[in-house]
Amino acid sequence: MSRYSVFQILGVLILSVVAGGGPLQASPRLPVLAWNGRERSTNMIINVEYFRELANAGFTATIEDAKTIEDALRILDAAHEAGVKLCLRMPQLERIGNRAADVEKIVKAVKDHPALESYFVKDEPRAQQFVKIGEHIKYLKQFDSTHGFYVNAFGNDASTKWLQTDDYPTYMKRYADEIGAGWFSFDMYPVTPEGKFLKNIKRPFPHDGMKKELKPTWFEQFETVLAFCKERKMPISAFALCTPHRNGGCLAQAWSVSEFYRVLKILKKSN
């Protein structure tokens, strides 16, 4: 049975405050985005079976990397056959300010594909980067004004040094005003090891008997973001974990497809 590394399946639950507008459009099913798909070797061929495994585990979409247009179209075709949507991540599109001809060529080649859900733009930007990211998205929208653009913000547990603002409300406001992505995704992991942060963890981490707890500030963060997004009429997305994650990596507890799907169904019922 295939095993999933938690680092590979940081499930992003898209909790829509208003219908549509985000990178994962309104759907009868709760949208669940897999961060970088499932665990795989570097030479693994991503095919229809790969995406069917994700679909059977309860994911509706996944972030996947491609280096060339040919790779992107092949991956999109496989995802479409399995009924999975794609947040496409390509280095050419992530290069903020890139105006090379290949950017226009890439977007025009993939924008009409039925499996395309959004484009990956930036993870955990600092406030000083917001204006340039917003300009980059406006440039990309010249070629595709239909699909979403994924920019994943810091959570309020990040220091002001990383945020580059005096406080988190200012960071959120500048994100919304300067990036203009039309939705808000925040990066704060809700599940932590019980007690203090663990360092120098050797992998695989023995998860049997490990005590886990919800990060005490996570719900405060969620309510803060929720209130802001309701005011701005913006969709919101949040990370959902089944096992702890820490700075610089993860506590590598493995989950089978069936194990993770069972937990995912519980999370969906609680939404």
mmCIF file of C-alpha atoms in Angstrom:
data_model
loop_
_atom_site.group_PDB
_atom_site.id
_atom_site.type_symbol
_atom_site.label_atom_id
_atom_site.label_comp_id
_atom_site.label_asym_id
_atom_site.label_seq_id
_atom_site.Cartn_x
_atom_site.Cartn_y
_atom_site.Cartn_z
ATOM 1 C CA MET A 1 0.000 0.000 0.000
ATOM 2 C CA SER A 2 1.302 3.437 -0.896
ATOM 3 C CA ARG A 3 2.362 5.610 2.010
ATOM 4 C CA TYR A 4 2.051 9.373 2.280
ATOM 5 C CA SER A 5 4.637 11.550 3.988
ATOM 6 C CA VAL A 6 2.940 14.364 5.890
ATOM 7 C CA PHE A 7 5.445 16.808 4.412
ATOM 8 C CA GLN A 8 4.033 15.912 1.007
ATOM 9 C CA ILE A 9 0.362 16.134 2.001
ATOM 10 C CA LEU A 10 -0.056 19.369 3.882
ATOM 11 C CA GLY A 11 -3.730 19.492 3.014
ATOM 12 C CA VAL A 12 -5.042 22.989 2.389
ATOM 13 C CA LEU A 13 -8.736 23.168 3.168
ATOM 14 C CA ILE A 14 -10.334 25.978 1.219
ATOM 15 C CA LEU A 15 -13.068 27.430 3.403
ATOM 16 C CA SER A 16 -14.987 29.804 1.135
ATOM 17 C CA VAL A 17 -16.368 32.882 2.860
ATOM 18 C CA VAL A 18 -17.944 33.900 -0.425
ATOM 19 C CA ALA A 19 -18.502 31.658 -3.452
ATOM 20 C CA GLY A 20 -15.761 31.613 -6.043
ATOM 21 C CA GLY A 21 -13.004 34.150 -6.493
ATOM 22 C CA GLY A 22 -10.209 32.019 -5.051
ATOM 23 C CA PRO A 23 -7.821 29.632 -6.772
ATOM 24 C CA LEU A 24 -10.211 26.782 -6.023
ATOM 25 C CA GLN A 25 -13.581 27.731 -7.427
ATOM 26 C CA ALA A 26 -16.897 27.031 -5.696
ATOM 27 C CA SER A 27 -17.779 23.346 -5.857
ATOM 28 C CA PRO A 28 -20.399 20.965 -4.414
ATOM 29 C CA ARG A 29 -17.438 19.221 -2.719
ATOM 30 C CA LEU A 30 -15.221 20.801 -0.091
ATOM 31 C CA PRO A 31 -12.048 21.755 -2.036
ATOM 32 C CA VAL A 32 -8.946 20.130 -0.526
ATOM 33 C CA LEU A 33 -5.581 21.010 -2.018
ATOM 34 C CA ALA A 34 -2.550 18.733 -1.553
ATOM 35 C CA TRP A 35 0.687 20.656 -1.131
ATOM 36 C CA ASN A 36 3.126 19.088 -3.605
ATOM 37 C CA GLY A 37 0.998 15.973 -3.991
ATOM 38 C CA ARG A 38 2.043 12.677 -2.502
ATOM 39 C CA GLU A 39 5.434 11.282 -1.554
ATOM 40 C CA ARG A 40 7.382 10.120 -4.586
ATOM 41 C CA SER A 41 10.875 9.485 -5.827
ATOM 42 C CA THR A 42 12.571 12.135 -7.954
ATOM 43 C CA ASN A 43 12.307 9.992 -11.091
ATOM 44 C CA MET A 44 8.686 8.958 -10.549
ATOM 45 C CA ILE A 45 6.451 9.514 -13.582
ATOM 46 C CA ILE A 46 3.326 11.448 -12.638
ATOM 47 C CA ASN A 47 0.506 9.688 -14.433
ATOM 48 C CA VAL A 48 -3.230 9.008 -14.187
ATOM 49 C CA GLU A 49 -2.745 6.390 -11.447
ATOM 50 C CA TYR A 50 -0.866 8.946 -9.356
ATOM 51 C CA PHE A 51 -3.774 11.387 -9.541
ATOM 52 C CA ARG A 52 -6.341 8.651 -8.922
ATOM 53 C CA GLU A 53 -4.592 7.886 -5.651
ATOM 54 C CA LEU A 54 -4.943 11.531 -4.659
ATOM 55 C CA ALA A 55 -8.606 11.538 -5.694
ATOM 56 C CA ASN A 56 -9.298 8.343 -3.736
ATOM 57 C CA ALA A 57 -7.675 9.928 -0.667
ATOM 58 C CA GLY A 58 -10.167 12.786 -0.859
ATOM 59 C CA PHE A 59 -8.128 15.505 -2.551
ATOM 60 C CA THR A 60 -9.817 17.648 -5.190
ATOM 61 C CA ALA A 61 -6.681 19.496 -6.323
ATOM 62 C CA THR A 62 -2.912 19.462 -5.950
ATOM 63 C CA ILE A 63 0.089 21.703 -6.444
ATOM 64 C CA GLU A 64 2.393 20.108 -9.018
ATOM 65 C CA ASP A 65 5.682 21.231 -10.562
ATOM 66 C CA ALA A 66 6.504 21.357 -14.250
ATOM 67 C CA LYS A 67 9.578 22.696 -16.010
ATOM 68 C CA THR A 68 8.377 22.798 -19.605
ATOM 69 C CA ILE A 69 5.110 23.343 -21.457
ATOM 70 C CA GLU A 70 5.195 19.731 -22.566
ATOM 71 C CA ASP A 71 5.508 18.540 -18.949
ATOM 72 C CA ALA A 72 2.705 20.860 -17.845
ATOM 73 C CA LEU A 73 0.288 19.657 -20.523
ATOM 74 C CA ARG A 74 1.107 15.993 -19.848
ATOM 75 C CA ILE A 75 0.471 16.436 -16.120
ATOM 76 C CA LEU A 76 -2.721 18.411 -16.762
ATOM 77 C CA ASP A 77 -4.015 15.673 -19.090
ATOM 78 C CA ALA A 78 -3.385 12.981 -16.464
ATOM 79 C CA ALA A 79 -5.012 15.045 -13.713
ATOM 80 C CA HIS A 80 -8.073 15.711 -15.869
ATOM 81 C CA GLU A 81 -8.562 12.017 -16.576
ATOM 82 C CA ALA A 82 -8.536 11.339 -12.818
ATOM 83 C CA GLY A 83 -10.865 14.250 -12.038
ATOM 84 C CA VAL A 84 -8.254 16.273 -10.118
ATOM 85 C CA LYS A 85 -7.567 19.986 -10.584
ATOM 86 C CA LEU A 86 -4.082 21.484 -10.702
ATOM 87 C CA CYS A 87 -2.382 24.487 -9.160
ATOM 88 C CA LEU A 88 0.472 24.702 -11.647
ATOM 89 C CA ARG A 89 3.911 25.574 -10.301
ATOM 90 C CA MET A 90 6.614 26.520 -12.800
ATOM 91 C CA PRO A 91 9.870 28.413 -12.110
ATOM 92 C CA GLN A 92 9.198 30.769 -15.032
ATOM 93 C CA LEU A 93 5.906 31.893 -13.467
ATOM 94 C CA GLU A 94 7.305 32.181 -9.925
ATOM 95 C CA ARG A 95 10.102 34.499 -11.007
ATOM 96 C CA ILE A 96 8.581 37.787 -9.846
ATOM 97 C CA GLY A 97 9.008 40.466 -12.494
ATOM 98 C CA ASN A 98 9.856 37.956 -15.230
ATOM 99 C CA ARG A 99 8.699 39.417 -18.554
ATOM 100 C CA ALA A 100 10.416 36.896 -20.789
ATOM 101 C CA ALA A 101 8.528 35.644 -23.821
ATOM 102 C CA ASP A 102 8.271 32.157 -22.341
ATOM 103 C CA VAL A 103 5.902 33.421 -19.607
ATOM 104 C CA GLU A 104 3.272 34.518 -22.128
ATOM 105 C CA LYS A 105 3.833 31.339 -24.127
ATOM 106 C CA ILE A 106 3.341 29.105 -21.062
ATOM 107 C CA VAL A 107 0.156 30.795 -19.859
ATOM 108 C CA LYS A 108 -1.420 30.795 -23.311
ATOM 109 C CA ALA A 109 -0.556 27.102 -23.719
ATOM 110 C CA VAL A 110 -2.244 25.957 -20.498
ATOM 111 C CA LYS A 111 -4.979 28.514 -19.750
ATOM 112 C CA ASP A 112 -7.764 26.671 -21.577
ATOM 113 C CA HIS A 113 -6.998 23.242 -20.125
ATOM 114 C CA PRO A 114 -9.977 21.902 -18.125
ATOM 115 C CA ALA A 115 -7.751 20.610 -15.301
ATOM 116 C CA LEU A 116 -6.099 23.962 -14.621
ATOM 117 C CA GLU A 117 -7.327 25.568 -11.392
ATOM 118 C CA SER A 118 -4.684 28.185 -10.603
ATOM 119 C CA TYR A 119 -1.059 29.272 -10.888
ATOM 120 C CA PHE A 120 1.415 29.080 -8.006
ATOM 121 C CA VAL A 121 3.047 32.502 -7.569
ATOM 122 C CA LYS A 122 4.665 32.883 -4.128
ATOM 123 C CA ASP A 123 4.940 31.205 -0.729
ATOM 124 C CA GLU A 124 5.293 33.255 2.473
ATOM 125 C CA PRO A 125 6.070 36.681 0.998
ATOM 126 C CA ARG A 126 7.238 39.588 3.133
ATOM 127 C CA ALA A 127 5.315 42.843 2.965
ATOM 128 C CA GLN A 128 8.058 44.598 1.006
ATOM 129 C CA GLN A 129 7.461 42.090 -1.809
ATOM 130 C CA PHE A 130 3.697 42.684 -2.079
ATOM 131 C CA VAL A 131 3.733 45.478 -4.665
ATOM 132 C CA LYS A 132 6.009 43.570 -7.044
ATOM 133 C CA ILE A 133 3.920 40.407 -6.596
ATOM 134 C CA GLY A 134 0.779 42.405 -7.391
ATOM 135 C CA GLU A 135 2.400 43.807 -10.528
ATOM 136 C CA HIS A 136 3.471 40.298 -11.531
ATOM 137 C CA ILE A 137 -0.084 38.970 -11.141
ATOM 138 C CA LYS A 138 -1.462 41.871 -13.197
ATOM 139 C CA TYR A 139 1.022 40.957 -15.913
ATOM 140 C CA LEU A 140 -0.034 37.295 -15.871
ATOM 141 C CA LYS A 141 -3.703 38.303 -15.951
ATOM 142 C CA GLN A 142 -3.097 39.912 -19.342
ATOM 143 C CA PHE A 143 -2.871 36.372 -20.697
ATOM 144 C CA ASP A 144 -5.330 34.635 -18.343
ATOM 145 C CA SER A 145 -7.941 36.595 -16.408
ATOM 146 C CA THR A 146 -10.012 33.499 -15.555
ATOM 147 C CA HIS A 147 -7.873 31.419 -13.207
ATOM 148 C CA GLY A 148 -6.632 32.142 -9.695
ATOM 149 C CA PHE A 149 -3.129 32.982 -8.478
ATOM 150 C CA TYR A 150 -1.813 31.256 -5.345
ATOM 151 C CA VAL A 151 0.058 33.472 -2.880
ATOM 152 C CA ASN A 152 0.369 31.854 0.548
ATOM 153 C CA ALA A 153 0.820 34.391 3.381
ATOM 154 C CA PHE A 154 2.586 34.033 6.720
ATOM 155 C CA GLY A 155 0.483 33.268 9.795
ATOM 156 C CA ASN A 156 0.385 35.560 12.808
ATOM 157 C CA ASP A 157 3.026 33.450 14.543
ATOM 158 C CA ALA A 158 5.648 34.934 12.207
ATOM 159 C CA SER A 159 7.835 37.663 13.690
ATOM 160 C CA THR A 160 7.555 41.279 12.595
ATOM 161 C CA LYS A 161 11.020 40.810 11.094
ATOM 162 C CA TRP A 162 9.547 38.286 8.662
ATOM 163 C CA LEU A 163 6.265 40.124 8.131
ATOM 164 C CA GLN A 164 8.047 43.459 7.639
ATOM 165 C CA THR A 165 5.063 45.216 9.221
ATOM 166 C CA ASP A 166 4.425 46.389 12.784
ATOM 167 C CA ASP A 167 1.616 43.870 13.301
ATOM 168 C CA TYR A 168 -0.377 41.125 11.582
ATOM 169 C CA PRO A 169 -3.539 43.172 10.778
ATOM 170 C CA THR A 170 -1.324 45.575 8.814
ATOM 171 C CA TYR A 171 0.254 42.616 7.012
ATOM 172 C CA MET A 172 -3.203 41.287 6.021
ATOM 173 C CA LYS A 173 -4.399 44.691 4.826
ATOM 174 C CA ARG A 174 -1.321 45.241 2.698
ATOM 175 C CA TYR A 175 -1.596 41.694 1.306
ATOM 176 C CA ALA A 176 -5.180 42.370 0.190
ATOM 177 C CA ASP A 177 -4.534 45.886 -1.129
ATOM 178 C CA GLU A 178 -1.172 45.416 -2.821
ATOM 179 C CA ILE A 179 -1.280 41.840 -4.131
ATOM 180 C CA GLY A 180 -4.895 41.856 -5.253
ATOM 181 C CA ALA A 181 -5.155 38.061 -5.436
ATOM 182 C CA GLY A 182 -8.842 38.223 -4.457
ATOM 183 C CA TRP A 183 -8.542 35.705 -1.624
ATOM 184 C CA PHE A 184 -6.405 35.024 1.458
ATOM 185 C CA SER A 185 -4.357 31.921 2.294
ATOM 186 C CA PHE A 186 -2.445 31.871 5.584
ATOM 187 C CA ASP A 187 0.368 29.526 6.519
ATOM 188 C CA MET A 188 0.030 28.432 10.131
ATOM 189 C CA TYR A 189 0.050 24.762 11.104
ATOM 190 C CA PRO A 190 -2.603 23.837 13.679
ATOM 191 C CA VAL A 191 -1.096 20.592 15.041
ATOM 192 C CA THR A 192 2.076 20.634 17.144
ATOM 193 C CA PRO A 193 3.903 18.214 19.451
ATOM 194 C CA GLU A 194 2.682 18.552 23.014
ATOM 195 C CA GLY A 195 4.925 20.928 24.945
ATOM 196 C CA LYS A 196 7.857 22.852 23.496
ATOM 197 C CA PHE A 197 9.017 22.884 19.888
ATOM 198 C CA LEU A 198 11.124 19.841 19.071
ATOM 199 C CA LYS A 199 14.536 20.294 17.444
ATOM 200 C CA ASN A 200 16.961 17.995 15.687
ATOM 201 C CA ILE A 201 14.333 15.326 15.130
ATOM 202 C CA LYS A 202 15.695 12.199 13.493
ATOM 203 C CA ARG A 203 13.523 10.668 10.793
ATOM 204 C CA PRO A 204 11.489 8.587 10.579
ATOM 205 C CA PHE A 205 9.930 10.005 13.722
ATOM 206 C CA PRO A 206 8.405 7.268 15.928
ATOM 207 C CA HIS A 207 4.804 8.472 16.080
ATOM 208 C CA ASP A 208 3.490 5.686 18.293
ATOM 209 C CA GLY A 209 2.619 7.257 21.630
ATOM 210 C CA MET A 210 3.553 10.766 20.476
ATOM 211 C CA LYS A 211 1.327 13.322 22.168
ATOM 212 C CA LYS A 212 -0.055 15.988 19.851
ATOM 213 C CA GLU A 213 -2.047 19.112 20.516
ATOM 214 C CA LEU A 214 -3.717 21.918 18.618
ATOM 215 C CA LYS A 215 -1.575 25.042 18.553
ATOM 216 C CA PRO A 216 -3.291 27.281 21.140
ATOM 217 C CA THR A 217 -3.161 30.378 18.921
ATOM 218 C CA TRP A 218 -4.451 28.716 15.742
ATOM 219 C CA PHE A 219 -8.153 29.410 16.315
ATOM 220 C CA GLU A 220 -7.395 32.997 17.296
ATOM 221 C CA GLN A 221 -5.498 33.321 13.994
ATOM 222 C CA PHE A 222 -8.364 31.753 12.068
ATOM 223 C CA GLU A 223 -10.977 34.040 13.636
ATOM 224 C CA THR A 224 -8.795 37.083 12.916
ATOM 225 C CA VAL A 225 -8.401 36.134 9.262
ATOM 226 C CA LEU A 226 -12.056 35.107 8.973
ATOM 227 C CA ALA A 227 -13.286 38.482 10.262
ATOM 228 C CA PHE A 228 -10.952 40.318 7.883
ATOM 229 C CA CYS A 229 -12.024 38.224 4.887
ATOM 230 C CA LYS A 230 -15.717 38.638 5.683
ATOM 231 C CA GLU A 231 -15.230 42.393 5.753
ATOM 232 C CA ARG A 232 -13.339 42.289 2.445
ATOM 233 C CA LYS A 233 -15.660 39.599 0.966
ATOM 234 C CA MET A 234 -12.636 37.426 0.215
ATOM 235 C CA PRO A 235 -12.458 33.611 0.222
ATOM 236 C CA ILE A 236 -10.110 32.115 2.825
ATOM 237 C CA SER A 237 -7.962 28.990 2.941
ATOM 238 C CA ALA A 238 -6.212 27.366 5.897
ATOM 239 C CA PHE A 239 -3.803 24.497 6.446
ATOM 240 C CA ALA A 240 -5.053 21.269 8.040
ATOM 241 C CA LEU A 241 -2.606 18.731 9.437
ATOM 242 C CA CYS A 242 -2.924 15.217 10.769
ATOM 243 C CA THR A 243 0.456 15.290 12.469
ATOM 244 C CA PRO A 244 2.885 17.998 13.649
ATOM 245 C CA HIS A 245 4.956 20.157 11.365
ATOM 246 C CA ARG A 246 7.869 22.264 12.521
ATOM 247 C CA ASN A 247 10.304 24.834 11.139
ATOM 248 C CA GLY A 248 12.641 23.364 8.581
ATOM 249 C CA GLY A 249 10.749 20.161 7.962
ATOM 250 C CA CYS A 250 8.243 17.818 9.457
ATOM 251 C CA LEU A 251 7.799 15.111 11.992
ATOM 252 C CA ALA A 252 7.584 12.376 9.413
ATOM 253 C CA GLN A 253 4.629 10.274 10.430
ATOM 254 C CA ALA A 254 3.485 8.107 7.553
ATOM 255 C CA TRP A 255 -0.183 7.639 6.692
ATOM 256 C CA SER A 256 -1.651 5.142 4.297
ATOM 257 C CA VAL A 257 -4.201 6.306 1.743
ATOM 258 C CA SER A 258 -7.024 4.730 3.731
ATOM 259 C CA GLU A 259 -5.793 6.187 7.058
ATOM 260 C CA PHE A 260 -5.551 9.691 5.703
ATOM 261 C CA TYR A 261 -8.865 9.447 3.878
ATOM 262 C CA ARG A 262 -10.557 8.454 7.157
ATOM 263 C CA VAL A 263 -9.188 11.554 8.887
ATOM 264 C CA LEU A 264 -10.063 13.717 5.893
ATOM 265 C CA LYS A 265 -13.702 12.613 6.026
ATOM 266 C CA ILE A 266 -13.839 13.650 9.693
ATOM 267 C CA LEU A 267 -12.443 17.065 8.801
ATOM 268 C CA LYS A 268 -15.012 17.488 6.032
ATOM 269 C CA LYS A 269 -17.900 16.622 8.365
ATOM 270 C CA SER A 270 -16.699 19.233 10.824
ATOM 271 C CA ASN A 271 -16.661 21.999 8.205
#
